[in-house]
PDB file of C-alpha atoms in Angstrom:
ATOM      1  CA  ALA T 255     305.429 164.320  32.291  1.00 53.00           C
ATOM      2  CA  GLN T 256     305.404 161.328  29.951  1.00 52.00           C
ATOM      3  CA  ALA T 257     306.130 158.902  32.776  1.00 57.00           C
ATOM      4  CA  VAL T 258     303.411 160.367  35.016  1.00 56.00           C
ATOM      5  CA  PHE T 259     300.868 160.178  32.184  1.00 56.00           C
ATOM      6  CA  ALA T 260     301.801 156.567  31.405  1.00 59.00           C
ATOM      7  CA  GLN T 261     301.554 155.588  35.081  1.00 63.00           C
ATOM      8  CA  ALA T 262     298.023 156.993  35.188  1.00 64.00           C
ATOM      9  CA  ILE T 263     297.049 154.771  32.259  1.00 61.00           C
ATOM     10  CA  TRP T 264     298.751 151.790  33.945  1.00 57.00           C
ATOM     11  CA  ALA T 265     296.569 152.371  37.023  1.00 64.00           C
ATOM     12  CA  GLU T 266     293.479 152.112  34.784  1.00 61.00           C
ATOM     13  CA  VAL T 267     294.806 148.883  33.260  1.00 54.00           C
ATOM     14  CA  ARG T 268     295.371 147.248  36.655  1.00 58.00           C
ATOM     15  CA  SER T 269     291.910 148.335  37.878  1.00 59.00           C
ATOM     16  CA  GLY T 270     290.253 146.849  34.790  1.00 56.00           C
ATOM     17  CA  ARG T 271     289.007 150.119  33.304  1.00 56.00           C
ATOM     18  CA  HIS T 272     291.358 150.344  30.290  1.00 51.00           C
ATOM     19  CA  PRO T 273     290.810 148.502  26.947  1.00 52.00           C
ATOM     20  CA  LEU T 274     294.296 146.971  27.283  1.00 50.00           C
ATOM     21  CA  THR T 275     293.074 144.938  30.275  1.00 47.00           C
ATOM     22  CA  SER T 276     291.133 142.512  28.080  1.00 45.00           C
ATOM     23  CA  GLN T 277     294.221 141.935  25.935  1.00 46.00           C
ATOM     24  CA  MET T 278     296.285 140.843  28.953  1.00 46.00           C
ATOM     25  CA  SER T 279     294.152 137.745  29.486  1.00 44.00           C
ATOM     26  CA  GLU T 280     295.367 136.532  26.105  1.00 42.00           C
ATOM     27  CA  MET T 281     299.081 137.008  26.865  1.00 44.00           C
ATOM     28  CA  PRO T 282     301.434 134.036  27.307  1.00 42.00           C
ATOM     29  CA  PRO T 283     302.014 132.994  30.962  1.00 41.00           C
ATOM     30  CA  ASN T 284     305.492 134.541  31.079  1.00 42.00           C
ATOM     31  CA  LEU T 285     303.997 137.954  30.216  1.00 39.00           C
ATOM     32  CA  LYS T 286     300.684 137.676  32.050  1.00 40.00           C
ATOM     33  CA  MET T 287     302.460 138.325  35.354  1.00 42.00           C
ATOM     34  CA  VAL T 288     302.475 142.029  34.461  1.00 42.00           C
ATOM     35  CA  GLU T 289     298.850 142.138  35.650  1.00 44.00           C
ATOM     36  CA  GLU T 290     300.138 141.772  39.213  1.00 45.00           C
ATOM     37  CA  ALA T 291     303.044 144.176  38.781  1.00 49.00           C
ATOM     38  CA  GLU T 292     303.089 147.162  41.133  1.00 49.00           C
ATOM     39  CA  GLU T 293     305.314 149.116  38.749  1.00 51.00           C
ATOM     40  CA  MET T 294     304.601 149.438  35.053  1.00 48.00           C
ATOM     41  CA  PRO T 295     306.946 147.288  32.890  1.00 50.00           C
ATOM     42  CA  GLU T 296     308.962 149.223  30.306  1.00 49.00           C
ATOM     43  CA  PHE T 297     307.284 147.462  27.371  1.00 44.00           C
ATOM     44  CA  ALA T 298     303.859 148.456  28.701  1.00 47.00           C
ATOM     45  CA  GLU T 299     304.915 152.095  28.979  1.00 46.00           C
ATOM     46  CA  ASN T 300     305.967 152.065  25.336  1.00 48.00           C
ATOM     47  CA  LEU T 301     302.704 150.355  24.351  1.00 45.00           C
ATOM     48  CA  MET T 302     300.387 152.729  26.152  1.00 46.00           C
ATOM     49  CA  MET T 303     302.071 156.047  25.583  1.00 46.00           C
ATOM     50  CA  PRO T 304     300.276 158.343  23.106  1.00 44.00           C
ATOM     51  CA  THR T 305     302.248 159.930  20.305  1.00 42.00           C
ATOM     52  CA  MET T 306     304.383 162.682  21.807  1.00 40.00           C
ATOM     53  CA  PRO T 307     305.846 165.717  20.023  1.00 41.00           C
ATOM     54  CA  GLU T 308     309.154 164.934  18.350  1.00 41.00           C
ATOM     55  CA  MET T 309     311.754 164.651  21.084  1.00 41.00           C
ATOM     56  CA  GLY T 310     314.446 166.151  18.869  1.00 42.00           C
ATOM     57  CA  LYS T 311     312.704 169.510  18.813  1.00 42.00           C
ATOM     58  CA  ALA T 312     313.285 172.182  21.393  1.00 44.00           C
ATOM     59  CA  HIS T 313     310.103 172.827  23.364  1.00 43.00           C
ATOM     60  CA  SER T 314     309.248 175.769  25.528  1.00 43.00           C
ATOM     61  CA  ALA T 315     308.063 175.332  29.111  1.00 46.00           C
ATOM     62  CA  GLU T 316     304.554 176.189  27.932  1.00 47.00           C
ATOM     63  CA  PRO T 317     303.497 173.752  25.147  1.00 46.00           C
ATOM     64  CA  ASP T 318     301.332 175.236  22.425  1.00 49.00           C
ATOM     65  CA  ALA T 319     297.822 174.058  21.580  1.00 46.00           C
ATOM     66  CA  ALA T 320     299.015 171.834  18.726  1.00 44.00           C
ATOM     67  CA  ASP T 321     301.364 169.955  21.074  1.00 42.00           C
ATOM     68  CA  LEU T 322     298.629 169.439  23.662  1.00 38.00           C
ATOM     69  CA  ARG T 323     296.222 168.068  21.057  1.00 39.00           C
ATOM     70  CA  SER T 324     298.849 165.618  19.808  1.00 36.00           C
ATOM     71  CA  VAL T 325     299.551 164.354  23.353  1.00 35.00           C
ATOM     72  CA  PHE T 326     296.078 164.135  24.832  1.00 34.00           C
ATOM     73  CA  ARG T 327     294.000 163.645  21.695  1.00 36.00           C
ATOM     74  CA  VAL T 328     291.523 166.342  22.767  1.00 35.00           C
ATOM     75  CA  SER T 329     288.599 166.275  20.354  1.00 35.00           C
ATOM     76  CA  THR T 330     288.494 169.565  18.457  1.00 38.00           C
ATOM     77  CA  GLU T 331     287.590 167.905  15.146  1.00 41.00           C
ATOM     78  CA  PRO T 332     284.205 166.854  13.704  1.00 45.00           C
ATOM     79  CA  GLN T 333     282.655 163.678  15.101  1.00 51.00           C
ATOM     80  CA  HIS T 334     284.250 160.507  13.763  1.00 76.00           C
ATOM     81  CA  PHE T 335     282.402 157.431  12.596  1.00 80.00           C
ATOM     82  CA  ALA T 336     282.980 154.193  10.734  1.00 84.00           C
ATOM     83  CA  CYS T 337     280.637 151.974   8.775  1.00 82.00           C
ATOM     84  CA  GLY T 338     280.511 148.293   7.883  1.00 72.00           C
ATOM     85  CA  ALA T 339     283.838 147.045   6.529  1.00 65.00           C
ATOM     86  CA  ASP T 340     285.638 150.058   8.077  1.00 72.00           C
ATOM     87  CA  ALA T 341     284.085 149.240  11.467  1.00 73.00           C
ATOM     88  CA  MET T 342     284.230 145.857  13.215  1.00 72.00           C
ATOM     89  CA  ALA T 343     281.488 144.130  11.192  1.00 85.00           C
ATOM     90  CA  ASP T 344     279.499 144.711   8.011  1.00 92.00           C
ATOM     91  CA  ASP T 345     276.303 145.461   9.933  1.00 95.00           C
ATOM     92  CA  GLN T 346     277.774 148.047  12.337  1.00 95.00           C
ATOM     93  CA  PHE T 347     277.790 151.824  12.574  1.00 96.00           C
ATOM     94  CA  VAL T 348     280.469 153.049  15.020  1.00 94.00           C
ATOM     95  CA  TRP T 349     280.192 156.643  16.237  1.00 94.00           C
ATOM     96  CA  LYS T 350     282.732 158.388  18.467  1.00 91.00           C
ATOM     97  CA  VAL T 351     281.069 161.181  20.450  1.00 91.00           C
ATOM     98  CA  PRO T 352     283.165 163.645  22.524  1.00 91.00           C
ATOM     99  CA  ARG T 353     282.562 163.221  26.264  1.00 90.00           C
ATOM    100  CA  SER T 354     282.262 167.000  26.650  1.00 92.00           C
ATOM    101  CA  LYS T 355     278.995 167.043  24.693  1.00 93.00           C
ATOM    102  CA  PHE T 356     277.246 165.278  27.589  1.00 93.00           C
ATOM    103  CA  THR T 357     277.986 168.212  29.924  1.00 92.00           C
ATOM    104  CA  LEU T 358     276.458 170.942  27.751  1.00 93.00           C
ATOM    105  CA  SER T 359     272.983 172.503  27.695  1.00 92.00           C
ATOM    106  CA  ASP T 360     272.097 170.786  24.422  1.00 93.00           C
ATOM    107  CA  ARG T 361     268.957 168.651  24.258  1.00 94.00           C
ATOM    108  CA  SER T 362     270.123 166.211  21.586  1.00 95.00           C
ATOM    109  CA  ILE T 363     273.118 165.035  19.540  1.00 95.00           C
ATOM    110  CA  VAL T 364     272.690 163.676  16.025  1.00 95.00           C
ATOM    111  CA  SER T 365     275.155 161.461  14.160  1.00 95.00           C
ATOM    112  CA  PRO T 366     276.306 161.841  10.570  1.00 93.00           C
ATOM    113  CA  GLN T 367     274.035 160.041   8.129  1.00 94.00           C
ATOM    114  CA  PHE T 368     274.801 156.510   6.961  1.00 95.00           C
ATOM    115  CA  TYR T 369     273.136 153.827   4.884  1.00 94.00           C
ATOM    116  CA  ALA T 370     272.071 150.221   5.378  1.00 94.00           C
ATOM    117  CA  SER T 371     271.104 147.886   2.567  1.00 92.00           C
ATOM    118  CA  LYS T 372     269.525 144.449   2.310  1.00 91.00           C
ATOM    119  CA  SER T 373     268.464 142.487  -0.772  1.00 88.00           C
ATOM    120  CA  GLY T 374     269.290 145.435  -3.003  1.00 87.00           C
ATOM    121  CA  GLU T 375     267.176 147.918  -1.015  1.00 89.00           C
ATOM    122  CA  CYS T 376     268.944 150.836   0.669  1.00 92.00           C
ATOM    123  CA  ALA T 377     267.792 153.291   3.342  1.00 93.00           C
ATOM    124  CA  GLN T 378     269.345 156.306   5.053  1.00 95.00           C
ATOM    125  CA  TYR T 379     269.762 156.385   8.847  1.00 96.00           C
ATOM    126  CA  ARG T 380     270.953 158.585  11.680  1.00 96.00           C
ATOM    127  CA  VAL T 381     271.538 157.887  15.372  1.00 97.00           C
ATOM    128  CA  GLN T 382     270.082 160.387  17.828  1.00 97.00           C
ATOM    129  CA  ILE T 383     270.951 160.827  21.514  1.00 97.00           C
ATOM    130  CA  THR T 384     268.354 162.771  23.533  1.00 97.00           C
ATOM    131  CA  ALA T 385     268.851 164.032  27.069  1.00 96.00           C
ATOM    132  CA  MET T 386     266.478 162.691  29.719  1.00 95.00           C
ATOM    133  CA  LYS T 387     264.026 165.345  30.880  1.00 90.00           C
ATOM    134  CA  VAL T 388     264.536 166.573  34.439  1.00 86.00           C
ATOM    135  CA  GLY T 389     261.501 168.520  35.663  1.00 74.00           C
ATOM    136  CA  ASP T 390     259.357 171.003  33.751  1.00 74.00           C
ATOM    137  CA  LYS T 391     261.380 174.138  34.433  1.00 73.00           C
ATOM    138  CA  LYS T 392     263.138 175.990  31.629  1.00 71.00           C
ATOM    139  CA  GLY T 393     266.425 174.302  30.760  1.00 64.00           C
ATOM    140  CA  GLY T 394     265.381 171.062  32.435  1.00 72.00           C
ATOM    141  CA  HIS T 395     265.680 169.132  29.189  1.00 87.00           C
ATOM    142  CA  SER T 396     269.444 169.145  28.610  1.00 93.00           C
ATOM    143  CA  PHE T 397     272.462 166.888  29.096  1.00 94.00           C
ATOM    144  CA  LYS T 398     273.798 169.300  31.724  1.00 93.00           C
ATOM    145  CA  LYS T 399     270.646 169.079  33.859  1.00 93.00           C
ATOM    146  CA  ALA T 400     270.347 165.332  33.249  1.00 94.00           C
ATOM    147  CA  GLU T 401     273.996 164.868  34.306  1.00 94.00           C
ATOM    148  CA  GLY T 402     274.844 162.993  31.124  1.00 94.00           C
ATOM    149  CA  HIS T 403     271.790 160.714  31.136  1.00 96.00           C
ATOM    150  CA  GLY T 404     270.043 160.162  27.812  1.00 97.00           C
ATOM    151  CA  LYS T 405     268.454 157.707  25.423  1.00 97.00           C
ATOM    152  CA  LEU T 406     269.607 156.329  22.073  1.00 98.00           C
ATOM    153  CA  GLU T 407     267.374 156.102  19.019  1.00 98.00           C
ATOM    154  CA  LEU T 408     267.828 155.071  15.406  1.00 98.00           C
ATOM    155  CA  GLN T 409     266.021 157.124  12.772  1.00 97.00           C
ATOM    156  CA  CYS T 410     265.263 155.856   9.280  1.00 95.00           C
ATOM    157  CA  LYS T 411     264.938 158.874   7.012  1.00 88.00           C
ATOM    158  CA  GLU T 412     262.940 156.976   4.386  1.00 81.00           C
ATOM    159  CA  PRO T 413     262.226 153.223   4.412  1.00 79.00           C
ATOM    160  CA  PRO T 414     262.997 151.340   1.182  1.00 74.00           C
ATOM    161  CA  SER T 415     260.082 151.565  -1.233  1.00 69.00           C
ATOM    162  CA  GLY T 416     260.353 147.873  -2.082  1.00 64.00           C
ATOM    163  CA  GLY T 417     260.265 146.678   1.533  1.00 62.00           C
ATOM    164  CA  GLU T 418     257.404 144.658   2.951  1.00 68.00           C
ATOM    165  CA  PRO T 419     254.980 146.796   5.045  1.00 67.00           C
ATOM    166  CA  THR T 420     255.185 144.281   7.898  1.00 70.00           C
ATOM    167  CA  GLU T 421     258.964 143.718   7.770  1.00 85.00           C
ATOM    168  CA  ARG T 422     260.705 144.201  11.111  1.00 92.00           C
ATOM    169  CA  THR T 423     264.377 145.164  11.448  1.00 95.00           C
ATOM    170  CA  ALA T 424     266.540 143.795  14.304  1.00 97.00           C
ATOM    171  CA  ILE T 425     268.768 146.366  16.037  1.00 98.00           C
ATOM    172  CA  THR T 426     271.222 146.478  18.946  1.00 98.00           C
ATOM    173  CA  PHE T 427     272.727 149.478  20.754  1.00 98.00           C
ATOM    174  CA  LYS T 428     276.079 149.445  22.561  1.00 96.00           C
ATOM    175  CA  VAL T 429     277.941 152.021  24.657  1.00 94.00           C
ATOM    176  CA  GLY T 430     281.343 150.905  25.914  1.00 86.00           C
ATOM    177  CA  GLY T 431     280.869 147.334  27.103  1.00 88.00           C
ATOM    178  CA  ASP T 432     277.107 147.673  27.675  1.00 94.00           C
ATOM    179  CA  GLU T 433     275.083 146.172  24.802  1.00 96.00           C
ATOM    180  CA  ARG T 434     271.266 146.167  24.764  1.00 97.00           C
ATOM    181  CA  GLY T 435     268.942 144.358  22.402  1.00 95.00           C
ATOM    182  CA  PRO T 436     268.310 143.066  19.904  1.00 96.00           C
ATOM    183  CA  ILE T 437     264.940 144.689  19.484  1.00 97.00           C
ATOM    184  CA  THR T 438     262.829 144.628  16.325  1.00 97.00           C
ATOM    185  CA  HIS T 439     261.113 147.587  14.681  1.00 96.00           C
ATOM    186  CA  ASN T 440     258.940 148.289  11.649  1.00 94.00           C
ATOM    187  CA  PHE T 441     260.205 151.540  10.113  1.00 94.00           C
ATOM    188  CA  THR T 442     257.163 151.808   7.837  1.00 90.00           C
ATOM    189  CA  GLU T 443     255.072 152.414  10.974  1.00 91.00           C
ATOM    190  CA  SER T 444     257.456 154.815  12.726  1.00 93.00           C
ATOM    191  CA  SER T 445     260.710 156.406  11.577  1.00 94.00           C
ATOM    192  CA  MET T 446     262.241 156.342  15.087  1.00 96.00           C
ATOM    193  CA  CYS T 447     263.324 153.211  16.947  1.00 97.00           C
ATOM    194  CA  GLY T 448     264.399 153.131  20.574  1.00 97.00           C
ATOM    195  CA  LEU T 449     264.760 150.674  23.419  1.00 97.00           C
ATOM    196  CA  PRO T 450     261.849 149.740  25.717  1.00 97.00           C
ATOM    197  CA  ARG T 451     261.188 152.387  28.366  1.00 95.00           C
ATOM    198  CA  ASP T 452     262.550 150.284  31.233  1.00 96.00           C
ATOM    199  CA  ILE T 453     266.018 150.006  29.616  1.00 96.00           C
ATOM    200  CA  GLU T 454     266.163 153.120  27.420  1.00 97.00           C
ATOM    201  CA  GLU T 455     268.156 155.331  29.812  1.00 97.00           C
ATOM    202  CA  TRP T 456     271.970 155.423  29.565  1.00 97.00           C
ATOM    203  CA  ASP T 457     274.328 157.054  32.055  1.00 95.00           C
ATOM    204  CA  PHE T 458     276.937 158.096  29.499  1.00 94.00           C
ATOM    205  CA  LEU T 459     279.291 159.824  31.938  1.00 91.00           C
ATOM    206  CA  SER T 460     279.571 156.662  34.057  1.00 88.00           C
ATOM    207  CA  HIS T 461     281.530 154.920  31.306  1.00 80.00           C
ATOM    208  CA  HIS T 462     285.201 155.202  32.270  1.00 69.00           C
ATOM    209  CA  THR T 463     287.495 155.739  29.318  1.00 70.00           C
ATOM    210  CA  TYR T 464     291.047 156.960  28.759  1.00 72.00           C
ATOM    211  CA  PHE T 465     289.910 158.653  25.565  1.00 74.00           C
ATOM    212  CA  HIS T 466     287.932 161.908  25.408  1.00 85.00           C
ATOM    213  CA  TYR T 467     284.998 160.297  23.608  1.00 86.00           C
ATOM    214  CA  PHE T 468     282.448 157.516  23.919  1.00 85.00           C
ATOM    215  CA  GLU T 469     282.183 154.825  21.275  1.00 90.00           C
ATOM    216  CA  ILE T 470     278.570 154.125  20.370  1.00 94.00           C
ATOM    217  CA  ILE T 471     277.862 151.088  18.200  1.00 95.00           C
ATOM    218  CA  VAL T 472     274.566 150.416  16.432  1.00 97.00           C
ATOM    219  CA  ARG T 473     274.061 147.119  14.627  1.00 97.00           C
ATOM    220  CA  ILE T 474     271.360 146.652  12.006  1.00 97.00           C
ATOM    221  CA  LEU T 475     271.331 142.882  11.850  1.00 96.00           C
ATOM    222  CA  GLY T 476     271.282 141.250   8.436  1.00 94.00           C
ATOM    223  CA  HIS T 477     272.146 144.517   6.662  1.00 95.00           C
ATOM    224  CA  THR T 478     275.300 145.963   5.103  1.00 94.00           C
ATOM    225  CA  VAL T 479     276.163 149.375   6.537  1.00 95.00           C
ATOM    226  CA  THR T 480     278.039 151.959   4.437  1.00 93.00           C
ATOM    227  CA  ASP T 481     278.678 155.702   4.418  1.00 90.00           C
ATOM    228  CA  LYS T 482     277.299 156.069   0.891  1.00 86.00           C
ATOM    229  CA  ALA T 483     274.064 155.075  -0.794  1.00 81.00           C
ATOM    230  CA  ALA T 484     274.308 151.807  -2.707  1.00 68.00           C
TER     231      ALA T 484
END
């Protein structure tokens, strides 16, 4: 089973859909030839395999739920996120949303709260994903009906009291490898910020990923993002 699972990941790597693909372009010439390999090299199998249950244990033919979660990393835990220094840059909020949520009858998904500060002023934010509306019939406003299509918005719970009334904040949104923006917004005029209508719609389920979640990244340029108020 391990070998079959690893071969499936290798197929994604060779087709360019796996995150490891970008790393291969940086390999030395004597290793880069693995991109053309029909069979997966042994070192690649070891690199890509998820953590398996301890091989020394005796396992029944039917693995229990704990074993399956450890192998396939199925998301049964609360949504995960990272801020600033724990993410990839000080101005980033990284939110991992389970893929399954985009197949449900929910209308929206809201991130955990986080904070962004600049020049000593701090404000609380959340990211909201809203399903695109499909028709006016009952149930037409859900991720299930919209087939995973939705829009991303950033909500500022309360703008800093010391901020300038005309100050505009620059923001970018990113899902997988698709980044949009920056756009600028004045949160003293409206607490919600989204992309222009012609580029606001995202097809979340079209993003191929080995993992069971999507990684959504919001950057608040020029700010320091944290999970606690400054």
